[in-house]
Coordinates of C-alpha atoms in Angstrom, one line a residue:
X1 CA -13.1 -3.8 -10.1
X2 CA -12.2 -7.2 -11.5
X3 CA -8.9 -5.7 -12.3
X4 CA -8.4 -4.7 -8.6
X5 CA -9.4 -8.2 -7.4
X6 CA -7.0 -9.9 -9.8
X7 CA -4.1 -7.5 -8.9
X8 CA -4.8 -7.9 -5.2
X9 CA -4.5 -11.7 -5.5
X10 CA -1.3 -11.3 -7.5
X11 CA 0.0 -9.0 -4.8
X12 CA -0.3 -11.8 -2.2
X13 CA 1.5 -14.2 -4.5
X14 CA 4.3 -11.7 -4.8
X15 CA 4.3 -11.1 -1.1
X16 CA 4.9 -14.7 -0.4
X17 CA 7.8 -14.7 -2.8
X18 CA 9.2 -11.6 -1.0
X19 CA 8.7 -13.0 2.5
X20 CA 10.5 -16.2 1.6
X21 CA 13.6 -14.1 1.1
X22 CA 13.2 -12.8 4.7
X23 CA 12.1 -15.9 6.7
X24 CA 11.1 -19.6 6.6
X25 CA 8.3 -20.9 4.4
X26 CA 5.8 -21.3 7.2
X27 CA 6.5 -17.8 8.5
X28 CA 6.1 -16.5 5.0
X29 CA 2.7 -18.1 4.7
X30 CA 1.7 -16.5 8.0
X31 CA 2.9 -13.1 7.0
X32 CA 1.1 -13.4 3.6
X33 CA -2.1 -14.4 5.4
X34 CA -1.9 -11.4 7.7
X35 CA -1.4 -9.1 4.8
X36 CA -4.4 -10.7 3.0
X37 CA -6.6 -10.3 6.1
X38 CA -5.8 -6.6 6.4
X39 CA -9.0 -4.6 6.1
X40 CA -7.5 -2.0 3.8
X41 CA -6.0 -4.6 1.5
X42 CA -9.3 -6.5 1.3
X43 CA -11.3 -3.3 0.6
X44 CA -9.1 -1.8 -2.0
X45 CA -8.7 -5.1 -3.8
X46 CA -12.4 -4.7 -4.7
X47 CA -12.4 -1.0 -5.3
X48 CA -12.1 0.7 -8.7
X49 CA -9.0 2.7 -7.8
X50 CA -5.3 2.2 -8.4
X51 CA -4.3 1.1 -4.9
X52 CA -4.4 -2.7 -5.7
X53 CA -2.3 -2.1 -8.8
X54 CA 0.1 0.0 -6.8
X55 CA 0.5 -2.7 -4.1
X56 CA 0.8 -5.5 -6.7
X57 CA 3.5 -3.8 -8.8
X58 CA 5.6 -2.6 -5.9
X59 CA 5.5 -6.0 -4.1
X60 CA 6.6 -7.8 -7.2
X61 CA 9.3 -5.3 -7.7
X62 CA 10.6 -5.8 -4.2
X63 CA 10.3 -9.6 -4.5
X64 CA 12.4 -9.5 -7.7
X65 CA 14.9 -7.2 -6.0
X66 CA 15.5 -9.4 -3.0
X67 CA 15.7 -12.4 -5.3
X68 CA 18.3 -10.7 -7.4
X69 CA 20.3 -9.6 -4.3
X70 CA 20.3 -13.3 -3.1
X71 CA 21.0 -15.0 -6.5
X72 CA 22.9 -12.3 -8.4
X73 CA 21.1 -13.3 -11.6
X74 CA 20.7 -10.3 -13.9
X75 CA 17.2 -11.3 -15.1
X76 CA 15.8 -10.9 -11.6
X77 CA 17.3 -7.5 -11.3
X78 CA 16.0 -6.4 -14.7
X79 CA 12.5 -7.6 -13.6
X80 CA 12.9 -5.6 -10.4
X81 CA 13.8 -2.4 -12.3
X82 CA 10.9 -2.8 -14.7
X83 CA 8.4 -3.4 -12.0
X84 CA 9.6 -0.5 -9.8
X85 CA 9.7 1.7 -12.9
X86 CA 6.2 0.7 -13.8
X87 CA 5.1 1.6 -10.3
X88 CA 5.9 5.2 -11.1
X89 CA 3.4 5.0 -13.9
X90 CA 0.8 3.9 -11.4
X91 CA 1.6 6.5 -8.8
X92 CA 4.4 9.1 -9.4
X93 CA 5.2 9.2 -5.7
X94 CA 6.7 5.7 -6.1
X95 CA 9.7 7.5 -7.7
X96 CA 10.9 7.6 -4.1
X97 CA 11.4 3.9 -4.2
X98 CA 13.9 4.5 -7.0
X99 CA 16.4 5.5 -4.3
X100 CA 16.0 2.0 -2.7
X101 CA 16.9 0.4 -6.1
X102 CA 19.9 2.8 -6.5
X103 CA 21.3 1.8 -3.1
X104 CA 20.9 -1.9 -3.9
X105 CA 22.8 -1.5 -7.2
X106 CA 25.6 0.6 -5.7
X107 CA 26.0 -1.9 -2.9
X108 CA 26.1 -4.7 -5.4
X109 CA 29.0 -3.0 -7.3
X110 CA 30.9 -2.1 -4.1
X111 CA 30.6 -5.6 -2.5
X112 CA 31.6 -7.4 -5.7
X113 CA 35.2 -8.5 -6.1
X114 CA 37.4 -6.1 -8.1
X115 CA 37.9 -8.7 -10.8
X116 CA 34.1 -9.0 -11.3
X117 CA 33.1 -5.3 -10.8
X118 CA 32.8 -4.7 -14.6
X119 CA 30.2 -7.4 -14.8
X120 CA 28.4 -6.0 -11.7
X121 CA 28.4 -2.6 -13.3
X122 CA 26.9 -3.9 -16.5
X123 CA 24.2 -5.7 -14.4
X124 CA 23.4 -2.5 -12.7
X125 CA 23.3 -0.6 -16.0
X126 CA 20.8 -3.1 -17.4
X127 CA 18.6 -2.8 -14.3
X128 CA 18.8 1.0 -14.6
X129 CA 17.8 0.8 -18.3
X130 CA 14.8 -1.3 -17.4
X131 CA 13.7 1.2 -14.7
X132 CA 14.3 4.3 -16.8
X133 CA 12.6 2.8 -19.9
X134 CA 9.3 2.7 -17.9
X135 CA 9.7 6.3 -16.7
X136 CA 10.5 7.2 -20.4
X137 CA 7.1 5.8 -21.4
X138 CA 5.5 8.0 -18.8
X139 CA 7.5 11.0 -20.0
X140 CA 6.5 10.4 -23.7
X141 CA 2.8 10.1 -22.7
X142 CA 2.9 13.3 -20.6
X143 CA 4.6 15.1 -23.5
X144 CA 1.9 13.9 -25.9
X145 CA -0.9 14.7 -23.6
X146 CA 0.2 17.9 -21.8
X147 CA 3.1 19.2 -23.9
X148 CA 5.7 18.7 -21.2
X149 CA 7.3 15.4 -20.2
X150 CA 7.4 16.5 -16.5
X151 CA 3.7 17.6 -16.5
X152 CA 1.3 15.1 -14.8
X153 CA -2.4 15.1 -15.0
X154 CA -2.4 15.3 -11.2
X155 CA -0.5 18.6 -11.3
X156 CA -3.3 20.1 -13.5
X157 CA -5.9 19.2 -10.8
X158 CA -4.5 22.0 -8.6
X159 CA -4.1 19.5 -5.7
X160 CA -0.5 18.7 -6.1
X161 CA 0.4 22.0 -4.6
X162 CA -1.2 20.9 -1.4
X163 CA 2.0 19.2 -0.2
X164 CA 3.8 21.5 2.2
X165 CA 6.3 21.0 5.0
X166 CA 4.1 23.3 7.2
X167 CA 1.6 20.4 7.5
X168 CA 4.3 18.0 8.7
X169 CA 4.2 18.7 12.5
X170 CA 0.5 18.0 12.6
X171 CA 0.2 15.2 10.1
X172 CA 3.0 12.9 11.2
X173 CA 1.5 12.3 14.7
X174 CA -1.9 11.7 13.0
X175 CA -0.4 9.1 10.7
X176 CA 1.3 7.4 13.6
X177 CA -2.0 7.5 15.5
X178 CA -4.1 5.9 12.6
X179 CA -1.3 3.3 12.0
X180 CA -1.5 2.2 15.6
X181 CA -5.3 2.2 15.5
X182 CA -5.8 0.3 12.3
X183 CA -2.7 -1.9 11.9
X184 CA -2.0 -2.2 15.7
X185 CA 0.6 -4.8 16.6
X186 CA 2.1 -5.2 13.1
X187 CA 2.9 -1.5 13.0
X188 CA 4.4 -1.4 16.4
X189 CA 6.3 -4.7 16.3
X190 CA 7.1 -4.5 12.6
X191 CA 8.3 -0.9 12.9
X192 CA 11.0 -2.2 15.3
X193 CA 11.4 -5.5 13.6
X194 CA 12.3 -4.1 10.2
X195 CA 15.6 -2.9 11.7
X196 CA 16.3 -5.9 14.0
X197 CA 16.6 -8.9 11.8
X198 CA 18.3 -9.8 8.5
X199 CA 21.4 -8.4 7.0
X200 CA 22.4 -4.7 7.2
X201 CA 21.3 -4.2 3.6
X202 CA 17.9 -5.8 4.2
X203 CA 17.3 -3.5 7.2
X204 CA 18.3 -0.4 5.2
X205 CA 16.1 -1.3 2.2
X206 CA 13.1 -2.0 4.4
X207 CA 13.5 1.3 6.1
X208 CA 13.9 3.1 2.7
X209 CA 10.7 1.4 1.6
X210 CA 8.6 2.5 4.5
X211 CA 10.0 5.8 5.7
X212 CA 10.1 8.1 2.6
X213 CA 6.5 7.6 1.7
X214 CA 5.4 8.2 5.3
X215 CA 7.3 11.5 5.4
X216 CA 5.9 12.5 2.0
X217 CA 2.3 12.0 2.9
X218 CA 2.9 13.6 6.3
X219 CA 3.2 16.8 4.3
X220 CA -0.2 16.4 2.7
X221 CA -3.0 18.9 3.4
X222 CA -5.9 16.5 4.0
X223 CA -7.4 16.8 7.5
X224 CA -11.0 15.4 7.5
X225 CA -12.7 13.2 10.1
X226 CA -12.2 10.3 7.7
X227 CA -8.4 10.9 7.9
X228 CA -7.7 7.2 8.4
X229 CA -8.5 6.6 4.8
X230 CA -5.3 8.3 3.9
X231 CA -3.6 5.1 4.9
X232 CA -4.6 3.8 1.4
X233 CA -1.8 6.0 0.0
X234 CA 0.6 4.0 2.2
X235 CA -0.8 0.6 1.5
X236 CA 2.3 -0.3 -0.5
X237 CA 4.3 -0.1 2.8
X238 CA 2.0 -2.6 4.6
X239 CA 4.1 -5.6 3.5
X240 CA 7.1 -4.1 5.4
X241 CA 5.2 -4.1 8.7
X242 CA 3.6 -7.5 8.4
X243 CA 6.7 -9.1 7.0
X244 CA 9.0 -7.5 9.6
X245 CA 6.7 -8.6 12.4
X246 CA 6.7 -12.3 11.4
X247 CA 10.3 -12.2 10.2
X248 CA 11.5 -10.9 13.6
X249 CA 9.5 -13.5 15.4
X250 CA 10.8 -16.2 13.1
X251 CA 14.4 -15.1 13.7
X252 CA 14.0 -15.9 17.4
X253 CA 14.5 -19.1 19.3
X254 CA 11.9 -21.8 20.2
X255 CA 10.2 -23.3 17.2
X256 CA 6.8 -24.1 18.7
X257 CA 6.7 -20.9 20.7
X258 CA 7.2 -18.9 17.5
X259 CA 4.5 -20.9 15.7
X260 CA 2.1 -20.2 18.6
X261 CA 2.7 -16.5 18.4
X262 CA 2.2 -16.5 14.6
X263 CA -1.1 -18.4 14.8
X264 CA -2.3 -16.0 17.5
X265 CA -1.6 -13.0 15.2
X266 CA -3.6 -14.6 12.5
X267 CA -6.5 -15.3 14.9
X268 CA -6.4 -11.8 16.4
X269 CA -8.5 -10.0 13.7
X270 CA -11.3 -12.5 14.4
X271 CA -11.3 -11.9 18.1
X272 CA -13.7 -9.4 19.7
X273 CA -11.1 -7.3 21.5
X274 CA -11.1 -3.6 22.4
X275 CA -9.8 -1.5 19.5
X276 CA -9.5 2.3 19.2
X277 CA -11.4 4.4 16.7
X278 CA -11.9 8.1 16.3
X279 CA -14.4 8.2 19.1
X280 CA -12.5 6.1 21.7
X281 CA -12.3 2.5 22.7
X282 CA -15.0 0.3 21.1
X283 CA -15.5 -3.5 20.5
X284 CA -15.2 -4.2 16.8
X285 CA -14.5 -7.0 14.5
X286 CA -13.1 -5.8 11.2
X287 CA -13.8 -9.1 9.4
X288 CA -17.4 -9.8 10.6
X289 CA -18.6 -6.5 9.1
X290 CA -16.3 -5.5 6.3
X291 CA -17.1 -2.7 3.8
X292 CA -18.4 -5.0 1.1
X293 CA -19.1 -3.8 -2.4
X294 CA -21.4 -6.0 -4.4
X295 CA -19.8 -5.7 -7.8
X296 CA -22.3 -8.0 -9.4
X297 CA -25.2 -5.8 -8.4
X298 CA -23.4 -2.7 -9.6
X299 CA -22.5 -4.3 -12.9
X300 CA -26.1 -5.5 -13.5
X301 CA -27.4 -2.0 -12.6
X302 CA -25.1 -0.3 -15.1
X303 CA -25.9 -2.8 -17.9
X304 CA -29.7 -2.6 -17.5
X305 CA -30.5 0.9 -16.2
X306 CA -30.5 4.1 -18.4
X307 CA -28.2 6.9 -17.5
X308 CA -31.0 9.1 -16.0
X309 CA -31.6 6.5 -13.2
X310 CA -31.7 7.8 -9.6
X311 CA -29.9 5.4 -7.3
X312 CA -30.2 5.1 -3.5
X313 CA -27.2 3.2 -2.1
X314 CA -25.7 2.3 1.3
X315 CA -22.4 3.6 2.4
X316 CA -20.4 0.6 1.0
X317 CA -21.9 1.0 -2.5
X318 CA -22.4 4.7 -2.6
X319 CA -19.0 5.5 -4.3
X320 CA -19.2 2.5 -6.6
X321 CA -22.7 2.7 -8.1
X322 CA -21.8 5.2 -10.8
X323 CA -18.3 3.9 -11.7
X324 CA -19.2 3.7 -15.5
X325 CA -22.4 5.6 -15.9
X326 CA -23.3 9.0 -14.5
X327 CA -26.3 8.0 -12.4
X328 CA -27.6 10.4 -9.8
X329 CA -26.7 8.6 -6.6
X330 CA -27.8 9.4 -3.0
X331 CA -26.6 7.7 0.1
X332 CA -29.2 6.2 2.3
X333 CA -27.4 7.7 5.3
X334 CA -28.7 11.1 4.2
X335 CA -32.2 10.2 5.2
X336 CA -31.3 9.6 8.9
X337 CA -31.8 12.3 11.4
X338 CA -28.2 12.1 12.7
X339 CA -26.6 12.3 9.3
X340 CA -24.0 15.0 8.7
X341 CA -22.4 15.6 5.3
X342 CA -18.7 15.4 4.9
X343 CA -16.9 18.5 6.1
X344 CA -14.7 20.5 3.8
X345 CA -11.8 18.3 2.9
X346 CA -9.1 20.9 3.7
X347 CA -10.3 22.1 7.1
X348 CA -6.9 23.5 8.0
X349 CA -5.7 24.4 4.6

């Protein structure tokens, strides 16, 4: 999990660089703070899954992309292509973000003066090579491991066939519901703001960052009572909503009024205000009682205990206690009278 913590920290550094391309320095700091305070970002930056890596690589790819569009320096574009290509190695669904990169390169060629279009074309060619070289590494690995460059390990799990358009009418409203419940104002305000400030190209690219992944996972089969955890697949789109929220505010008039709103948004997670969860309106504070995973305890346990150890763990540590050794792990919740085991994952499959 140290890897996730480091990558989560690097993701915030990349977010600040990206947000500086959209707004003022102070506003970028506020947007970065809001992203860093997000409960999902905090949790998965301490969790032994690829979500922190996914967020880090995509954010840096986008930061380099916007820097390239503003400076026109080839090196930034090559870095953007390499990062967004590497993001496909982390999660193949990030291939959808390749469309965003393609639009940026085509626009770069079209908007360049005719006398300089050859140079613009060569720039785009180098960026494409950086992007495709990363995907080529993935194709070589998949050919060596599975005998087919287009065959992924996920496809062999039998779950990749669980994407179907028939799920879309039910899943999309659920996604919108959990976004509003767990992101709240940043989703509502940022969802509008991404299209209401910045250049036309900025608005289009932000939309292409957020929308395709939302539509893809709206065709996913999963429908459990812990459905909100599917937001982890869309964690790479969170910077769009937080950045667009603060960027839209920053684009308005009234310096001190804008600053007051930004500071209020930072303070909001700490306030005990009514929030919605699956059971209805409740009073919660995401930051007072976060899902903490004590990595030091887990590491000590795995270094000192034999593999036949039986572990009883709370909900926060239940999925982490056997990350490297195959302990027999029980959740403490199972010994409570009201405990109910997880239902079948695909209840409507």
